[in-house]
Short mmCIF file of C-alpha atoms in Angstrom, two decimals:
data_model
loop_
_atom_site.label_atom_id
_atom_site.label_comp_id
_atom_site.label_asym_id
_atom_site.label_seq_id
_atom_site.Cartn_x
_atom_site.Cartn_y
_atom_site.Cartn_z
CA MET A 179 -112.81 42.67 -19.65
CA ARG A 180 -112.95 39.11 -22.36
CA HIS A 181 -109.62 40.10 -23.79
CA ARG A 182 -107.86 41.00 -20.71
CA SER A 183 -108.96 37.94 -19.34
CA THR A 184 -107.71 35.69 -22.95
CA THR A 185 -104.64 37.27 -22.46
CA GLY A 186 -103.78 37.25 -19.54
CA SER A 187 -104.50 32.85 -19.69
CA THR A 188 -102.28 32.65 -22.43
CA ALA A 189 -99.98 34.23 -20.34
CA ARG A 190 -100.54 32.21 -17.18
CA THR A 191 -100.49 29.15 -18.55
CA GLY A 192 -98.29 29.44 -22.23
CA ILE A 193 -100.54 27.67 -24.19
CA PRO A 194 -102.73 30.01 -26.96
CA ASN A 195 -106.48 30.37 -26.06
CA ARG A 196 -106.74 28.40 -29.91
CA ALA A 197 -105.92 25.71 -28.04
CA ARG A 198 -108.57 25.61 -25.47
CA ARG A 199 -111.35 26.06 -28.25
CA PHE A 200 -110.13 23.19 -29.95
CA GLY A 201 -111.26 21.14 -26.59
CA PRO A 202 -108.91 17.65 -26.27
CA ARG A 203 -107.15 17.59 -29.18
CA GLY A 204 -105.84 21.21 -28.94
CA ARG A 205 -104.78 20.41 -25.07
CA ALA A 206 -102.93 17.49 -27.02
CA GLY A 207 -100.97 19.29 -29.32
CA ALA A 208 -100.42 22.22 -26.74
CA THR A 209 -98.91 18.58 -24.45
CA ALA A 210 -96.76 17.98 -26.95
CA ALA A 211 -95.58 21.55 -27.45
CA LEU A 212 -94.62 21.50 -23.90
CA ALA A 213 -93.25 18.50 -24.39
CA VAL A 214 -90.71 20.04 -27.73
CA LEU A 215 -89.80 22.76 -25.44
CA ALA A 216 -88.29 20.37 -22.34
CA VAL A 217 -86.15 18.46 -24.83
CA THR A 218 -84.50 21.95 -26.07
CA THR A 219 -84.26 23.74 -23.32
CA ALA A 220 -82.65 20.31 -21.67
CA ALA A 221 -80.22 20.24 -24.81
CA GLY A 222 -78.91 23.48 -24.07
CA CYS A 223 -78.15 23.24 -20.51
CA ARG A 224 -76.16 19.83 -21.69
CA ALA A 225 -73.93 21.97 -24.13
CA GLU A 226 -73.32 25.34 -21.76
CA ALA A 227 -71.82 22.45 -18.79
CA THR A 228 -69.28 20.53 -21.65
CA GLY A 229 -68.95 23.66 -23.25
CA SER A 230 -70.59 24.83 -27.30
CA ALA A 231 -69.71 23.13 -30.26
CA SER A 232 -67.11 25.71 -31.32
CA VAL A 233 -65.12 24.55 -28.39
CA ALA A 234 -62.68 21.18 -29.06
CA ARG A 235 -62.65 18.76 -27.25
CA PRO A 236 -59.46 18.39 -25.18
CA SER A 237 -56.96 15.50 -27.07
CA SER A 238 -53.89 13.88 -25.79
CA PRO A 239 -51.43 16.07 -26.23
CA ARG A 240 -48.55 15.60 -28.13
CA ALA A 241 -45.19 14.78 -27.55
CA THR A 242 -42.03 17.25 -27.51
CA ALA A 243 -38.41 16.46 -27.92
CA SER A 244 -36.22 16.16 -25.02
CA ASP A 245 -32.99 17.45 -25.07
CA ASP A 246 -31.05 14.77 -27.06
CA GLY A 247 -33.62 15.21 -29.95
CA ARG A 248 -35.31 11.99 -29.14
CA SER A 249 -38.95 12.38 -28.36
CA ALA A 250 -39.98 12.34 -24.82
CA PRO A 251 -43.26 11.11 -23.00
CA PRO A 252 -45.71 13.52 -22.03
CA PRO A 253 -45.55 14.22 -18.41
CA SER A 254 -48.38 12.69 -16.15
CA PRO A 255 -49.54 13.68 -12.85
CA THR A 256 -47.63 11.52 -11.09
CA THR A 257 -44.05 12.25 -12.95
CA PRO A 258 -42.58 15.32 -12.78
CA ALA A 259 -42.15 16.95 -15.90
CA PRO A 260 -38.59 17.00 -17.43
CA PRO A 261 -36.42 20.12 -16.56
CA SER A 262 -36.36 22.31 -19.27
CA PRO A 263 -32.53 23.06 -20.97
CA SER A 264 -32.01 26.12 -18.61
CA SER A 265 -31.85 23.99 -15.44
CA SER A 266 -29.71 21.80 -13.91
CA PRO A 267 -30.27 17.89 -14.63
CA PRO A 268 -31.11 16.09 -11.67
CA SER A 269 -28.13 14.41 -10.12
CA PRO A 270 -28.56 10.32 -11.12
CA SER A 271 -29.19 8.99 -7.58
CA PRO A 272 -26.29 6.16 -6.50
CA THR A 273 -26.75 2.57 -7.50
CA ALA A 274 -25.14 -0.18 -5.21
CA THR A 275 -22.04 -1.55 -7.01
CA THR A 276 -21.04 -5.50 -6.59
CA SER A 277 -17.10 -5.45 -6.60
CA PRO A 278 -15.98 -9.33 -8.26
CA THR A 279 -14.88 -11.85 -5.80
CA PRO A 280 -10.55 -11.68 -5.42
CA LYS A 281 -9.32 -15.22 -6.76
CA PRO A 282 -7.22 -17.02 -4.08
CA ASP A 283 -3.19 -17.00 -5.06
CA PRO A 284 -2.57 -20.59 -6.11
CA GLN A 285 0.37 -20.13 -4.18
CA GLY A 286 -1.56 -19.54 -0.60
CA LYS A 287 -1.19 -16.59 2.08
CA THR A 288 1.32 -14.58 2.04
CA LEU A 289 3.23 -14.87 5.29
CA MET A 290 5.84 -12.27 4.50
CA SER A 291 6.45 -9.58 2.53
CA SER A 292 8.97 -6.46 1.81
CA GLY A 293 8.63 -4.15 4.95
CA SER A 294 8.01 -7.59 7.35
CA GLN A 295 10.60 -7.77 10.42
CA GLY A 296 10.96 -10.07 13.38
CA GLY A 297 12.39 -13.81 14.12
CA GLN A 298 10.65 -15.41 11.15
CA VAL A 299 12.06 -12.69 9.15
CA ARG A 300 15.22 -13.87 10.30
CA GLU A 301 14.78 -17.65 10.15
CA LEU A 302 13.67 -17.22 6.56
CA GLN A 303 16.84 -15.21 5.96
CA ALA A 304 19.04 -17.86 7.59
CA ARG A 305 16.84 -20.73 5.66
CA LEU A 306 18.08 -19.38 2.47
CA ARG A 307 21.44 -19.13 2.79
CA GLN A 308 21.83 -22.34 3.84
CA ILE A 309 20.55 -23.45 0.61
CA GLY A 310 22.64 -20.31 -0.93
CA HIS A 311 20.22 -17.76 -1.73
CA PHE A 312 21.11 -15.43 0.60
CA ASP A 313 24.71 -14.49 0.60
CA ARG A 314 24.90 -12.10 4.05
CA SER A 315 23.79 -12.17 8.32
CA PRO A 316 20.40 -12.63 8.34
CA THR A 317 19.25 -9.48 9.72
CA GLY A 318 15.37 -9.65 10.62
CA TYR A 319 13.74 -7.32 7.87
CA TYR A 320 12.59 -7.71 4.87
CA GLY A 321 14.17 -5.33 2.37
CA THR A 322 15.39 -5.81 -1.33
CA VAL A 323 17.89 -8.29 -0.88
CA THR A 324 15.72 -10.75 0.96
CA VAL A 325 12.96 -10.20 -2.06
CA ALA A 326 15.66 -11.05 -4.89
CA ALA A 327 16.42 -13.87 -2.52
CA VAL A 328 13.03 -15.52 -2.12
CA GLN A 329 12.31 -14.85 -6.15
CA SER A 330 15.68 -16.95 -6.73
CA PHE A 331 13.92 -19.56 -4.59
CA GLN A 332 10.74 -19.94 -6.06
CA GLY A 333 12.15 -19.66 -9.97
CA LYS A 334 14.65 -22.51 -9.04
CA ARG A 335 11.21 -24.62 -7.87
CA GLY A 336 8.89 -23.17 -10.21
CA LEU A 337 6.49 -21.28 -8.76
CA SER A 338 5.70 -17.95 -9.09
CA ARG A 339 8.33 -15.62 -8.67
CA THR A 340 6.43 -12.93 -6.58
CA GLY A 341 9.35 -12.55 -3.84
CA ARG A 342 6.77 -12.80 -1.04
CA THR A 343 6.87 -16.01 1.30
CA ASP A 344 3.68 -17.46 0.60
CA THR A 345 2.37 -20.85 2.60
CA LEU A 346 3.77 -22.84 -0.28
CA THR A 347 6.75 -21.24 -0.90
CA TRP A 348 7.43 -21.56 2.74
CA GLN A 349 6.50 -25.15 2.96
CA LYS A 350 8.75 -26.13 0.21
CA LEU A 351 12.16 -23.96 2.12
CA LEU A 352 10.98 -25.66 5.44
CA GLY A 353 11.57 -29.02 3.65
CA MET A 354 14.40 -28.98 1.96
CA THR A 355 16.24 -26.75 5.41
CA HIS A 356 16.83 -27.56 8.56
CA ARG A 357 16.42 -25.54 12.37
CA PRO A 358 18.72 -22.77 12.10
CA THR A 359 20.87 -22.49 15.42
CA ALA A 360 21.35 -19.32 17.60
CA THR A 361 24.79 -18.63 15.53
CA GLU A 362 23.47 -19.14 12.07
CA LEU A 363 19.85 -16.99 12.80
CA ASN A 364 22.56 -14.48 15.01
CA PRO A 365 25.83 -14.45 13.34
CA PRO A 366 28.55 -12.11 14.72
CA THR A 367 28.91 -10.51 11.23
CA THR A 368 26.69 -9.59 8.18
CA ARG A 369 28.77 -11.13 5.63
CA PRO A 370 30.64 -14.30 6.29
CA VAL A 371 33.79 -14.73 7.39
CA ALA A 372 36.70 -15.15 5.25
CA LYS A 373 39.06 -18.30 5.67
CA PRO A 374 41.81 -16.63 7.69
CA ASP A 375 44.83 -15.50 6.02
CA LYS A 376 47.85 -17.82 7.21
CA ARG A 377 49.45 -15.12 9.22
CA CYS A 378 46.52 -15.28 11.08
CA LEU A 379 47.15 -18.91 12.56
CA THR A 380 49.66 -18.14 15.19
CA GLY A 381 49.92 -16.25 18.14
CA ARG A 382 47.45 -13.37 18.94
CA VAL A 383 46.26 -11.63 16.08
CA LEU A 384 43.42 -9.40 14.88
CA CYS A 385 42.98 -11.16 11.62
CA ILE A 386 41.55 -8.00 9.51
CA SER A 387 40.07 -8.80 5.69
CA LYS A 388 39.02 -7.06 3.25
CA ASN A 389 37.58 -8.96 1.08
CA SER A 390 35.21 -10.29 3.39
CA ARG A 391 35.05 -6.43 5.51
CA THR A 392 35.82 -8.53 8.60
CA LEU A 393 37.65 -8.71 11.49
CA SER A 394 38.61 -11.91 13.57
CA TRP A 395 39.86 -11.85 16.80
CA MET A 396 42.37 -14.98 16.96
CA ILE A 397 44.48 -17.02 19.65
CA ASP A 398 46.32 -19.43 18.00
CA GLY A 399 44.30 -20.02 15.27
CA ARG A 400 40.81 -19.87 16.55
CA VAL A 401 38.52 -17.63 16.79
CA LEU A 402 37.37 -15.94 20.17
CA SER A 403 34.94 -13.38 18.37
CA SER A 404 34.12 -11.40 14.43
CA MET A 405 32.62 -8.18 13.99
CA ASP A 406 32.30 -6.32 10.46
CA VAL A 407 35.17 -3.40 9.67
CA ARG A 408 35.25 -0.28 7.10
CA PHE A 409 38.22 0.90 5.73
CA GLY A 410 40.03 4.20 4.01
CA SER A 411 38.69 5.27 1.02
CA GLN A 412 40.70 5.16 -2.31
CA TYR A 413 42.27 8.41 -1.53
CA THR A 414 43.20 7.68 1.99
CA PRO A 415 43.54 3.76 1.76
CA THR A 416 44.32 1.17 4.78
CA ARG A 417 47.46 -0.07 4.47
CA GLU A 418 47.95 -3.56 4.23
CA GLY A 419 50.47 -6.01 5.81
CA THR A 420 51.42 -7.50 9.08
CA PHE A 421 52.00 -4.92 11.96
CA SER A 422 51.64 -4.83 16.17
CA VAL A 423 49.54 -2.99 18.45
CA TYR A 424 52.00 -0.21 19.91
CA TRP A 425 49.10 2.03 21.58
CA LYS A 426 45.57 2.02 22.88
CA SER A 427 43.58 5.07 24.15
CA ARG A 428 40.44 4.23 25.02
CA HIS A 429 38.89 7.69 24.51
CA HIS A 430 40.79 9.26 21.95
CA VAL A 431 39.93 12.23 19.69
CA SER A 432 41.58 12.68 16.55
CA THR A 433 44.10 15.89 16.53
CA ILE A 434 43.91 16.21 12.63
CA TYR A 435 40.00 15.51 12.34
CA ASP A 436 38.82 16.57 15.22
CA THR A 437 36.47 13.61 15.49
CA PRO A 438 36.20 11.16 18.26
CA MET A 439 37.98 7.55 18.32
CA PRO A 440 36.80 5.73 21.26
CA TYR A 441 39.01 2.10 22.01
CA ALA A 442 41.69 2.96 19.50
CA MET A 443 44.13 0.62 19.02
CA PHE A 444 47.02 1.97 16.77
CA PHE A 445 48.95 -0.44 15.03
CA SER A 446 50.37 1.66 11.42
CA GLY A 447 50.75 5.35 12.15
CA GLY A 448 47.82 7.65 12.86
CA GLN A 449 45.98 4.63 11.76
CA ALA A 450 44.07 2.27 13.97
CA VAL A 451 40.90 -0.29 14.89
CA HIS A 452 38.29 2.05 16.97
CA TYR A 453 34.70 2.57 17.43
CA SER A 454 32.90 4.61 14.43
CA ALA A 455 29.64 5.87 15.23
CA ASP A 456 29.35 7.35 11.32
CA PHE A 457 30.08 3.81 10.52
CA ALA A 458 27.12 2.93 13.15
CA ALA A 459 24.55 5.45 11.57
CA ARG A 460 25.66 5.10 7.83
CA GLY A 461 27.13 1.73 7.18
CA TYR A 462 29.35 1.14 4.17
CA ASN A 463 27.85 4.44 2.31
CA GLY A 464 30.83 6.03 3.90
CA ALA A 465 34.56 5.37 4.31
CA SER A 466 37.31 6.04 7.03
CA HIS A 467 40.15 8.30 6.74
CA GLY A 468 42.44 4.54 6.77
CA CYS A 469 41.60 3.67 10.08
CA VAL A 470 39.92 -0.06 10.16
CA ASN A 471 36.81 1.08 11.79
CA VAL A 472 34.18 -0.69 14.11
CA ARG A 473 30.08 -0.22 14.27
CA ASP A 474 29.50 -2.58 17.40
CA GLU A 475 30.59 -0.76 19.92
CA GLY A 476 29.74 -3.42 22.57
CA LYS A 477 32.54 -5.99 20.78
CA ILE A 478 35.18 -2.89 20.14
CA ALA A 479 34.94 -2.19 23.76
CA SER A 480 35.06 -6.25 24.68
CA LEU A 481 38.09 -6.50 21.78
CA PHE A 482 39.91 -3.26 23.29
CA ASP A 483 40.09 -5.02 26.58
CA GLN A 484 41.12 -8.09 25.59
CA VAL A 485 44.02 -7.07 23.02
CA LYS A 486 47.46 -6.27 24.69
CA THR A 487 50.33 -3.89 23.28
CA GLY A 488 52.54 -5.86 21.39
CA ASP A 489 49.90 -7.49 19.95
CA LYS A 490 50.04 -8.89 15.93
CA VAL A 491 47.67 -7.08 13.52
CA VAL A 492 47.16 -8.46 10.07
CA VAL A 493 45.42 -6.23 7.27
CA TYR A 494 45.24 -8.28 3.99
#
């Protein structure tokens, strides 16, 4: 019974019976043993929580090579990892670009340029014509001829030869010219009317100049009206000389070419002065079969009413 009791005491307290026999000094030693056991047990709990000695601490990850061979920084929790070479790279975000501020034109704002049309263009052409830079009647359309005329004017005045009518060019032109008259703005013909041949200075005459391509209706040396005309080609030339109107036909149609010849005034065989729709549409790109074509229907209609059979026709 005593042996069983001693064993049970040791099992219950974890202190050998020997310590009980040595009294206080034995109890002190037992207490120290318990302290060592507690420290050892605590150390073992800490090791299990952080890993055994054989598990290495996590070290900083090494840099990996990017696609272009340069060292790329390691990914962070807030920064997505760079895409793998097999995936498509993300599209770059657009960046705002600032366009440079254009420098102002030293000659000022452009007022008229190629393609412009209207009354101011007509005035420009009339003023250029006054000082010899525009050799035809104003049309009101800013085409290649007007561009060349403006360039000529600008070059003579030391301006940039842009061909555009800017503020400075316009001011210089205004200072050198006078306000165009109604006749200067809307002359009767596209090209200047030639000086009349001396045969046109007496009587009632249709005075027709091949050089200026104009027809003037004159009575006793005074011009009553003028208009643009077109002549025959080199294969069917318009005959030159002094003739007279021998027949008038308001709604004539050519029996040879089966084409309309309104307001026809015949002066030499089958050649006549008449209105031409082709001349009105194509201008000088075409030619007649020997007749004198007029492209302004209103003017030829009025002339037809004034001309009488027997009136003189001079072609030179």
